[in-house]
Amino acid sequence: MAVLVTAETRLVTQGITGREGAFHTLKNRAYGTQVVAGVTPGKGGQDVEGIPVFDTVADAVAETGANTSMVFVPPRFAADAIYEAADAGIGTIVCITEGIPAHDMLGAYTYLRPRGIRLLGPNCPGALSPGIANVGIIPAQVFAPGGIGLVSRSGTLTYQIGSEVAGLGLGNSTIVGIGGDPVVGTSFIDALELFEADPETTHIVLVGEIGGNEEEKAADYIAAHVTKPVVAYIAGFTAPPGKTMGHAGAIISGSSGTAVAKKEALEARGVRVGTNPTEVARIVAELVTA
Amino acid sequence: MAVLVTAETRLVTQGITGREGAFHTLKNRAYGTQVVAGVTPGKGGQDVEGIPVFDTVADAVAETGANTSMVFVPPRFAADAIYEAADAGIGTIVCITEGIPAHDMLGAYTYLRPRGIRLLGPNCPGALSPGIANVGIIPAQVFAPGGIGLVSRSGTLTYQIGSEVAGLGLGNSTIVGIGGDPVVGTSFIDALELFEADPETTHIVLVGEIGGNEEEKAADYIAAHVTKPVVAYIAGFTAPPGKTMGHAGAIISGSSGTAVAKKEALEARGVRVGTNPTEVARIVAELVTA
Amino acid sequence: MDLYEHQGKELFARAGLRTVEGRVATSVEEARAAAEELAGPVVVKAQVLTGGRGKAGGVKLAATPDEVAEHAAAILGLDINGHVTRRLWVERQASIAKEYYFSITFDRGAKRPLFMLSTMGGMDIEAVAVDHPEKLARIHLDPAMGFRPFFANRLVFAAGIPKEERRAVAAIIEGCHRLFVEADAMLVEVNPLIVTPEGEVVAADAKVTIDDNALYRHPEIAAMRDTAAADPQEQMARERGVTYVKLDGAIGILGNGAGLVMSTLDVVDQVGGTPANFLDVGGGAQADEIVSALEVILSDPKVQAIFFNIFGGITRGDEVARGILDALDRLEIGVPIVVRLDGTNAEEGRAILAAAPHRHLHVEATMLDAARRVVELAGGAA
Amino acid sequence: MDLYEHQGKELFARAGLRTVEGRVATSVEEARAAAEELAGPVVVKAQVLTGGRGKAGGVKLAATPDEVAEHAAAILGLDINGHVTRRLWVERQASIAKEYYFSITFDRGAKRPLFMLSTMGGMDIEAVAVDHPEKLARIHLDPAMGFRPFFANRLVFAAGIPKEERRAVAAIIEGCHRLFVEADAMLVEVNPLIVTPEGEVVAADAKVTIDDNALYRHPEIAAMRDTAAADPQEQMARERGVTYVKLDGAIGILGNGAGLVMSTLDVVDQVGGTPANFLDVGGGAQADEIVSALEVILSDPKVQAIFFNIFGGITRGDEVARGILDALDRLEIGVPIVVRLDGTNAEEGRAILAAAPHRHLHVEATMLDAARRVVELAGGAA
């Protein structure tokens, strides 16, 4: 079945006529994703190598039955693009754009969430269900189909871990890059919930990093709600200390947000934590063959 | 069971220390409503004839378990009061205040609706479940308990019809005044849905008036979803023509919004329409004894 | 509150929206002076709060100040659907290449603002809506989302606005929405929205309705109310805080709550009477307001009898009764008053009235009986 | 982007919020002149982007211009937690009856702004949060609802603000929220928010952090960036659009994506190396950016070897490879570079590198192998 991106995905790319938008849309299509449309206002009626372009997402949905959008528009217009997708009835929005103001995303998130519209990102690499469909910029060639669900805050680190796991002959149900911006549409917990419910997923890998307390919250969620084995990796044991958000930031986070604190929180709830990507892959392989 | 206002209702009055707020709150309590609190910022710690007053609705809810609020604050502050009630976890908000700007209510309605918070009004007389509880300004003495659900856009006309029905020895499950402002929290259709689901309600009386097309929409809803007998009354057969909202208003409403058009729409869907309050009561009595 | 075209255009200009330049004139001399200032061909437009000005002869083109004066003389005082023209708007003639239609309405049914845009603007947009619905783009705005740039885009593409005007039309949509929200408008309508031969997009008309309940936060708009244009009795009623509409019959009607008053009109009609007016004293009416309301009704010489129909909720019967006695004391009342009191404190009210009998005061127990009685007292033929 | 106290106060003043009057000074003379202008007792405050100024001797009271000059001389150049003081804020001494605490934070976890208010303001609010949590009112704002008057009310009552200051504190809450939204702030913190003996409520400090992603719409705030205060290499990196943090080790590290770079640091550490820096070239790095990034790394004389770790997604391996060859051409590179390329167009990239061998260029297939190799090449003891 996979999660987020499946055989049912019918993709429309917002900003399809841009350089990156066109490049990755075509790569996604080449991988097998059903790419049904693109949107660039004023370029309705054109096509990008056979993919029809529309002026509005509403038109694209009406004409092609698109149900998933990939946002590749510049950061100043990206929140507007997300709203447009939501307004047009798109159910899953994958926002690749980096550099969107946090307040813009706060508004968009607040609008989408109670309406049950799924947002992945922004500033994320997208989601890949190997052998089925790829929406975003994850280099698909390193991944094979299988039972391991992978969720990560980091883009390239996701690929690193994924390729190490693949190197041991294991495959993935879906690779989900949630992005590291202050406001992301899909959290670790959301992804864990999806993987727990997905029959194809047998094991889960969670890739976190220093800062915030999302990994700690995920640890609590795993203890309470996840029955599948979870392996984690935390980046940043030797990273320079990040800046804190005044006294208020320290009061909110409660924990120190360090890699050590996160590792301990996860291990305290029975999650095995690898110290580098290679070790993570080894632990996963061990659990799969056990 | 009754609807909206039941034996479970625990009422907090916002604006309890005002003249009208105090008067009607005490009347509601005298009728048997569980009035647990009042709110007036800055008057926390005082009481109104034994009803404790709090500074905020959040405090009132925390201390008294209030689940329903009655808003009696002046129109400039009424939308804020509605938001405060919603934010404090109140599930049913009855707004009596008249004269609230329509754009204020548009914002409040849009916020409340997807969150499942029930708003009755504004500019409405409230809801009375005879023998159980009264929240608002409906003069309870003219109504008796029974099986007739009554819903009306008009305040005093509601009382008129209710008293005629009572005059024939019939009682009501709940009397619901939805208010006639441009944006009301509970529509005819919402009230019909509640009455249809309420086991105690056997018959429904719908009291409309000229303007808009809510009665026409209710007629369609009745045909599709209501199994209980409905009797209607429409006021305004001899009323002077109201002003229209430019060409746009005429395009939106489609129908003329006249009493005749509404009567015909209802009758076309099997709803009997009385020509005056006395006749409405007579039809209801006839249906009950049939 | 409906605004005159020139007032709507003033709001447009303040919101940074392009309109056609013009001047207000309330006399032939002012119209001539306006034409001289504008120096060129102008349009003389009757300022009345009703549609159909063109057909009624209220809109005339003029090339010279003399012609303007001539038209002004003809239009001032002109009765357009019952509205007497008391002021004019003299504006520059704009060159028109195309006429579009645009409006934002507070859609009560949908509980969302409705935006409508069409390239078939000009006179009869209602006919376009019926005959060419595909030519009238209609999109509701979700207030939870708020106005977003894509929204104007959707509307512009849905209406088929040509590429070269899209940006300007989208800017007008956004500006009108800002005005709609900031001025608490219930309607902002531009018909026609013109495109000049040079490709400029300009609001050639402006119909704006403001929410009466929100006027307190727009004193500058509230000050635009034209007290001279209203019926003197309606004006008197407004000043006294009651809602009054004059009708043609013989029975003055006073009640609390619009629904009950409308029902009272219907019932009086059904038992053979003719209502002289609609008067709603509103909720929580106090004694002083009762006196004022009776004064308004009695200022109509046709009134032969008064039907006083109160069902108390927030309004209290005892206060109403005191108001009636007060009015009988303070006013010269020469016609019968039939009173029907029910609801909150009605017993107290009826007791107060019973304790102070008056030859013109008749109390009835039910609305239907009271209606029959007042028709009878008004002389049957009323 | 963190703002200095005096910049925060400038934003406060523009938003109509009361702060204490003062002047910026970057020299002893300017400090003296500021004191003379302000005419009266002042406070001399180091302007550094770190906490703990008071304890470090960066905040001093002064009664006369001479005293101000003396303190200014001592504070200018003072190192506070690694931040060298280059400017001062000389402000009037405010009389303080009470010290409160107020902040609005962009709470990433809750995805809502968090408002905190306490009557126990002043130095150590974190201790208050731990020891007297009931004294720190914390309420999240629902952005779908927006800021409403009741919200300030709730906060003020929850914090136990005395009656006579409630209105003023509520106004500051509302004003700070307006600033928070309009300036795209991630943090607005006032500690202390003082109450004067006369009962006035004044922001005596102002800590504001602005979202870097939103600076494009706030050019006046972007212009406040203090390029002088940053580390020269970090400044150079910023100008070239890469994220660089200097560390103390010998192995220069360059990667794409913060997570991968952090992981690379960890792995280098695990195999016995010491990272010289954190450098993220970001997504979609082009050849020119690769050259710039290598220049930044090489400007650190401690660097003995460079680990170039790229896993392409949006970044393409062929472009990275061309950038490396470009850099080898254009820069004097005297240290070994270990390159590991994977992901999008990695094969093409590896082919490009293989076709142009260079004595300092070493290509490895895996991250772990590359880490071992770079540590070895840096001389083991690195």
PDB file of C-alpha atoms in Angstrom, chain D residues 114-292:
ATOM      1  CA  LEU D 114       2.918  31.153  22.893  1.00  0.00           C
ATOM      2  CA  PHE D 115       2.295  34.146  25.143  1.00  0.00           C
ATOM      3  CA  MET D 116       3.941  34.223  28.569  1.00  0.00           C
ATOM      4  CA  LEU D 117       3.337  36.830  31.245  1.00  0.00           C
ATOM      5  CA  SER D 118       4.546  36.986  34.825  1.00  0.00           C
ATOM      6  CA  THR D 119       4.619  39.482  37.631  1.00  0.00           C
ATOM      7  CA  MET D 120       7.983  37.960  38.608  1.00  0.00           C
ATOM      8  CA  GLY D 121      10.040  39.658  35.894  1.00  0.00           C
ATOM      9  CA  GLY D 122      13.626  40.801  35.988  1.00  0.00           C
ATOM     10  CA  MET D 123      16.620  38.544  35.908  1.00  0.00           C
ATOM     11  CA  ASP D 124      15.846  34.859  35.938  1.00  0.00           C
ATOM     12  CA  ILE D 125      12.525  33.961  34.353  1.00  0.00           C
ATOM     13  CA  GLU D 126      13.689  30.424  33.597  1.00  0.00           C
ATOM     14  CA  ALA D 127      14.002  29.839  37.326  1.00  0.00           C
ATOM     15  CA  VAL D 128      10.497  31.232  37.838  1.00  0.00           C
ATOM     16  CA  ALA D 129       9.222  28.762  35.226  1.00  0.00           C
ATOM     17  CA  VAL D 130      10.741  25.900  37.214  1.00  0.00           C
ATOM     18  CA  ASP D 131      10.221  27.041  40.799  1.00  0.00           C
ATOM     19  CA  HIS D 132       6.955  28.983  40.571  1.00  0.00           C
ATOM     20  CA  PRO D 133       5.189  27.702  37.448  1.00  0.00           C
ATOM     21  CA  GLU D 134       1.900  29.102  38.745  1.00  0.00           C
ATOM     22  CA  LYS D 135       3.460  32.573  38.562  1.00  0.00           C
ATOM     23  CA  LEU D 136       4.099  32.305  34.824  1.00  0.00           C
ATOM     24  CA  ALA D 137       0.909  32.488  32.782  1.00  0.00           C
ATOM     25  CA  ARG D 138       1.337  30.666  29.461  1.00  0.00           C
ATOM     26  CA  ILE D 139      -1.392  30.703  26.830  1.00  0.00           C
ATOM     27  CA  HIS D 140      -1.184  29.660  23.185  1.00  0.00           C
ATOM     28  CA  LEU D 141      -2.977  31.716  20.585  1.00  0.00           C
ATOM     29  CA  ASP D 142      -5.026  29.866  17.997  1.00  0.00           C
ATOM     30  CA  PRO D 143      -3.992  31.494  14.702  1.00  0.00           C
ATOM     31  CA  ALA D 144      -7.310  30.487  13.130  1.00  0.00           C
ATOM     32  CA  MET D 145      -9.078  32.641  15.688  1.00  0.00           C
ATOM     33  CA  GLY D 146      -6.527  35.422  15.598  1.00  0.00           C
ATOM     34  CA  PHE D 147      -5.820  37.877  18.330  1.00  0.00           C
ATOM     35  CA  ARG D 148      -8.983  38.904  20.169  1.00  0.00           C
ATOM     36  CA  PRO D 149      -9.394  41.336  23.047  1.00  0.00           C
ATOM     37  CA  PHE D 150     -10.443  38.557  25.436  1.00  0.00           C
ATOM     38  CA  PHE D 151      -7.107  36.867  24.848  1.00  0.00           C
ATOM     39  CA  ALA D 152      -5.113  39.712  26.403  1.00  0.00           C
ATOM     40  CA  ASN D 153      -7.690  39.741  29.160  1.00  0.00           C
ATOM     41  CA  ARG D 154      -7.210  36.071  29.914  1.00  0.00           C
ATOM     42  CA  LEU D 155      -3.470  36.484  30.080  1.00  0.00           C
ATOM     43  CA  VAL D 156      -3.646  39.513  32.317  1.00  0.00           C
ATOM     44  CA  PHE D 157      -6.027  37.812  34.729  1.00  0.00           C
ATOM     45  CA  ALA D 158      -4.121  34.522  34.655  1.00  0.00           C
ATOM     46  CA  ALA D 159      -0.876  36.321  35.544  1.00  0.00           C
ATOM     47  CA  GLY D 160      -2.553  38.213  38.356  1.00  0.00           C
ATOM     48  CA  ILE D 161      -1.759  41.693  37.051  1.00  0.00           C
ATOM     49  CA  PRO D 162      -3.247  44.223  39.497  1.00  0.00           C
ATOM     50  CA  LYS D 163      -6.435  45.973  38.408  1.00  0.00           C
ATOM     51  CA  GLU D 164      -4.882  49.380  37.827  1.00  0.00           C
ATOM     52  CA  GLU D 165      -2.305  48.067  35.324  1.00  0.00           C
ATOM     53  CA  ARG D 166      -4.520  45.626  33.435  1.00  0.00           C
ATOM     54  CA  ARG D 167      -5.461  47.988  30.667  1.00  0.00           C
ATOM     55  CA  ALA D 168      -1.875  49.130  30.027  1.00  0.00           C
ATOM     56  CA  VAL D 169      -0.488  45.588  30.095  1.00  0.00           C
ATOM     57  CA  ALA D 170      -3.267  44.371  27.767  1.00  0.00           C
ATOM     58  CA  ALA D 171      -2.374  47.179  25.358  1.00  0.00           C
ATOM     59  CA  ILE D 172       1.270  46.089  25.397  1.00  0.00           C
ATOM     60  CA  ILE D 173       0.268  42.491  24.732  1.00  0.00           C
ATOM     61  CA  GLU D 174      -1.804  43.571  21.767  1.00  0.00           C
ATOM     62  CA  GLY D 175       0.922  45.893  20.453  1.00  0.00           C
ATOM     63  CA  CYS D 176       3.614  43.241  20.788  1.00  0.00           C
ATOM     64  CA  HIS D 177       1.430  40.754  18.940  1.00  0.00           C
ATOM     65  CA  ARG D 178       0.905  43.239  16.124  1.00  0.00           C
ATOM     66  CA  LEU D 179       4.675  43.680  15.945  1.00  0.00           C
ATOM     67  CA  PHE D 180       5.170  39.904  16.121  1.00  0.00           C
ATOM     68  CA  VAL D 181       2.935  39.398  13.090  1.00  0.00           C
ATOM     69  CA  GLU D 182       3.763  42.471  11.044  1.00  0.00           C
ATOM     70  CA  ALA D 183       7.530  42.118  11.446  1.00  0.00           C
ATOM     71  CA  ASP D 184       7.502  38.319  10.933  1.00  0.00           C
ATOM     72  CA  ALA D 185       9.055  37.861  14.359  1.00  0.00           C
ATOM     73  CA  MET D 186       9.910  34.494  15.855  1.00  0.00           C
ATOM     74  CA  LEU D 187      10.341  36.039  19.309  1.00  0.00           C
ATOM     75  CA  VAL D 188       9.326  39.255  21.038  1.00  0.00           C
ATOM     76  CA  GLU D 189      10.465  39.293  24.645  1.00  0.00           C
ATOM     77  CA  VAL D 190      10.259  42.114  27.182  1.00  0.00           C
ATOM     78  CA  ASN D 191      12.179  41.492  30.382  1.00  0.00           C
ATOM     79  CA  PRO D 192      11.647  43.467  32.407  1.00  0.00           C
ATOM     80  CA  LEU D 193       8.378  45.082  31.570  1.00  0.00           C
ATOM     81  CA  ILE D 194       8.486  47.715  34.270  1.00  0.00           C
ATOM     82  CA  VAL D 195       5.832  49.536  36.214  1.00  0.00           C
ATOM     83  CA  THR D 196       6.993  52.975  37.312  1.00  0.00           C
ATOM     84  CA  PRO D 197       6.068  54.448  40.688  1.00  0.00           C
ATOM     85  CA  GLU D 198       3.549  56.577  38.751  1.00  0.00           C
ATOM     86  CA  GLY D 199       1.903  53.392  37.484  1.00  0.00           C
ATOM     87  CA  GLU D 200       3.103  53.628  33.893  1.00  0.00           C
ATOM     88  CA  VAL D 201       3.976  50.367  32.137  1.00  0.00           C
ATOM     89  CA  VAL D 202       7.123  50.559  30.016  1.00  0.00           C
ATOM     90  CA  ALA D 203       9.254  48.066  28.046  1.00  0.00           C
ATOM     91  CA  ALA D 204      12.684  48.366  29.649  1.00  0.00           C
ATOM     92  CA  ASP D 205      14.230  45.728  27.387  1.00  0.00           C
ATOM     93  CA  ALA D 206      13.294  44.402  23.955  1.00  0.00           C
ATOM     94  CA  LYS D 207      14.522  41.169  22.489  1.00  0.00           C
ATOM     95  CA  VAL D 208      13.287  40.567  18.959  1.00  0.00           C
ATOM     96  CA  THR D 209      14.185  37.797  16.511  1.00  0.00           C
ATOM     97  CA  ILE D 210      13.035  38.069  12.904  1.00  0.00           C
ATOM     98  CA  ASP D 211      12.443  35.154  10.538  1.00  0.00           C
ATOM     99  CA  ASP D 212      15.307  35.202   8.031  1.00  0.00           C
ATOM    100  CA  ASN D 213      13.002  33.815   5.363  1.00  0.00           C
ATOM    101  CA  ALA D 214      10.775  36.861   5.672  1.00  0.00           C
ATOM    102  CA  LEU D 215      13.443  39.559   5.608  1.00  0.00           C
ATOM    103  CA  TYR D 216      12.722  40.209   1.933  1.00  0.00           C
ATOM    104  CA  ARG D 217       9.520  41.949   2.931  1.00  0.00           C
ATOM    105  CA  HIS D 218      11.207  43.982   5.680  1.00  0.00           C
ATOM    106  CA  PRO D 219      14.108  45.750   3.972  1.00  0.00           C
ATOM    107  CA  GLU D 220      14.335  48.272   6.814  1.00  0.00           C
ATOM    108  CA  ILE D 221      14.902  45.450   9.300  1.00  0.00           C
ATOM    109  CA  ALA D 222      17.253  43.542   6.988  1.00  0.00           C
ATOM    110  CA  ALA D 223      19.342  46.722   6.835  1.00  0.00           C
ATOM    111  CA  MET D 224      19.823  46.497  10.604  1.00  0.00           C
ATOM    112  CA  ARG D 225      22.056  43.460  10.233  1.00  0.00           C
ATOM    113  CA  ASP D 226      25.388  44.138  11.870  1.00  0.00           C
ATOM    114  CA  THR D 227      27.874  42.787   9.414  1.00  0.00           C
ATOM    115  CA  ALA D 228      30.776  43.958  11.585  1.00  0.00           C
ATOM    116  CA  ALA D 229      29.823  41.753  14.530  1.00  0.00           C
ATOM    117  CA  ALA D 230      29.859  38.470  12.633  1.00  0.00           C
ATOM    118  CA  ASP D 231      32.893  36.273  12.320  1.00  0.00           C
ATOM    119  CA  PRO D 232      34.602  37.296   9.053  1.00  0.00           C
ATOM    120  CA  GLN D 233      34.443  33.783   7.639  1.00  0.00           C
ATOM    121  CA  GLU D 234      30.794  33.414   8.621  1.00  0.00           C
ATOM    122  CA  GLN D 235      30.130  36.782   7.028  1.00  0.00           C
ATOM    123  CA  MET D 236      31.909  35.679   3.836  1.00  0.00           C
ATOM    124  CA  ALA D 237      29.837  32.488   3.841  1.00  0.00           C
ATOM    125  CA  ARG D 238      26.624  34.418   4.273  1.00  0.00           C
ATOM    126  CA  GLU D 239      27.489  36.670   1.345  1.00  0.00           C
ATOM    127  CA  ARG D 240      28.078  33.585  -0.749  1.00  0.00           C
ATOM    128  CA  GLY D 241      24.831  31.996   0.291  1.00  0.00           C
ATOM    129  CA  VAL D 242      26.142  29.052   2.273  1.00  0.00           C
ATOM    130  CA  THR D 243      25.701  28.208   5.956  1.00  0.00           C
ATOM    131  CA  TYR D 244      29.040  28.076   7.756  1.00  0.00           C
ATOM    132  CA  VAL D 245      29.936  27.672  11.403  1.00  0.00           C
ATOM    133  CA  LYS D 246      33.605  27.650  12.389  1.00  0.00           C
ATOM    134  CA  LEU D 247      34.835  24.931  14.737  1.00  0.00           C
ATOM    135  CA  ASP D 248      38.245  24.129  16.148  1.00  0.00           C
ATOM    136  CA  GLY D 249      39.437  21.055  14.257  1.00  0.00           C
ATOM    137  CA  ALA D 250      41.521  20.206  11.221  1.00  0.00           C
ATOM    138  CA  ILE D 251      39.104  18.665   8.734  1.00  0.00           C
ATOM    139  CA  GLY D 252      37.076  21.001   6.598  1.00  0.00           C
ATOM    140  CA  ILE D 253      33.617  19.604   5.999  1.00  0.00           C
ATOM    141  CA  LEU D 254      31.284  20.468   3.185  1.00  0.00           C
ATOM    142  CA  GLY D 255      27.994  18.789   2.453  1.00  0.00           C
ATOM    143  CA  ASN D 256      24.513  19.440   1.132  1.00  0.00           C
ATOM    144  CA  GLY D 257      21.760  19.615   3.704  1.00  0.00           C
ATOM    145  CA  ALA D 258      22.160  20.417   7.394  1.00  0.00           C
ATOM    146  CA  GLY D 259      21.300  16.893   8.543  1.00  0.00           C
ATOM    147  CA  LEU D 260      23.858  15.237   6.317  1.00  0.00           C
ATOM    148  CA  VAL D 261      26.540  17.754   7.305  1.00  0.00           C
ATOM    149  CA  MET D 262      25.840  17.186  11.002  1.00  0.00           C
ATOM    150  CA  SER D 263      25.975  13.459  10.451  1.00  0.00           C
ATOM    151  CA  THR D 264      29.279  13.900   8.601  1.00  0.00           C
ATOM    152  CA  LEU D 265      30.698  15.799  11.582  1.00  0.00           C
ATOM    153  CA  ASP D 266      29.600  12.978  13.878  1.00  0.00           C
ATOM    154  CA  VAL D 267      31.111  10.287  11.671  1.00  0.00           C
ATOM    155  CA  VAL D 268      34.417  12.151  11.306  1.00  0.00           C
ATOM    156  CA  ASP D 269      34.486  12.472  15.072  1.00  0.00           C
ATOM    157  CA  GLN D 270      33.712   8.765  15.503  1.00  0.00           C
ATOM    158  CA  VAL D 271      36.619   7.715  13.290  1.00  0.00           C
ATOM    159  CA  GLY D 272      39.012   9.956  15.205  1.00  0.00           C
ATOM    160  CA  GLY D 273      39.001  13.236  13.309  1.00  0.00           C
ATOM    161  CA  THR D 274      38.232  16.788  14.410  1.00  0.00           C
ATOM    162  CA  PRO D 275      35.921  18.876  12.227  1.00  0.00           C
ATOM    163  CA  ALA D 276      37.136  22.364  11.346  1.00  0.00           C
ATOM    164  CA  ASN D 277      33.736  23.640  10.416  1.00  0.00           C
ATOM    165  CA  PHE D 278      30.102  23.014   9.535  1.00  0.00           C
ATOM    166  CA  LEU D 279      29.323  24.053   5.954  1.00  0.00           C
ATOM    167  CA  ASP D 280      26.043  23.397   4.209  1.00  0.00           C
ATOM    168  CA  VAL D 281      25.929  24.387   0.526  1.00  0.00           C
ATOM    169  CA  GLY D 282      22.166  23.923   0.577  1.00  0.00           C
ATOM    170  CA  GLY D 283      19.959  22.447  -2.097  1.00  0.00           C
ATOM    171  CA  GLY D 284      20.636  22.695  -5.818  1.00  0.00           C
ATOM    172  CA  ALA D 285      24.190  23.976  -5.383  1.00  0.00           C
ATOM    173  CA  GLN D 286      25.724  25.173  -8.659  1.00  0.00           C
ATOM    174  CA  ALA D 287      29.361  25.113  -9.683  1.00  0.00           C
ATOM    175  CA  ASP D 288      29.996  28.721  -8.581  1.00  0.00           C
ATOM    176  CA  GLU D 289      28.645  28.030  -5.122  1.00  0.00           C
ATOM    177  CA  ILE D 290      30.975  25.060  -4.783  1.00  0.00           C
ATOM    178  CA  VAL D 291      33.937  27.299  -5.552  1.00  0.00           C
ATOM    179  CA  SER D 292      32.751  29.868  -3.005  1.00  0.00           C
TER     180      SER D 292
END
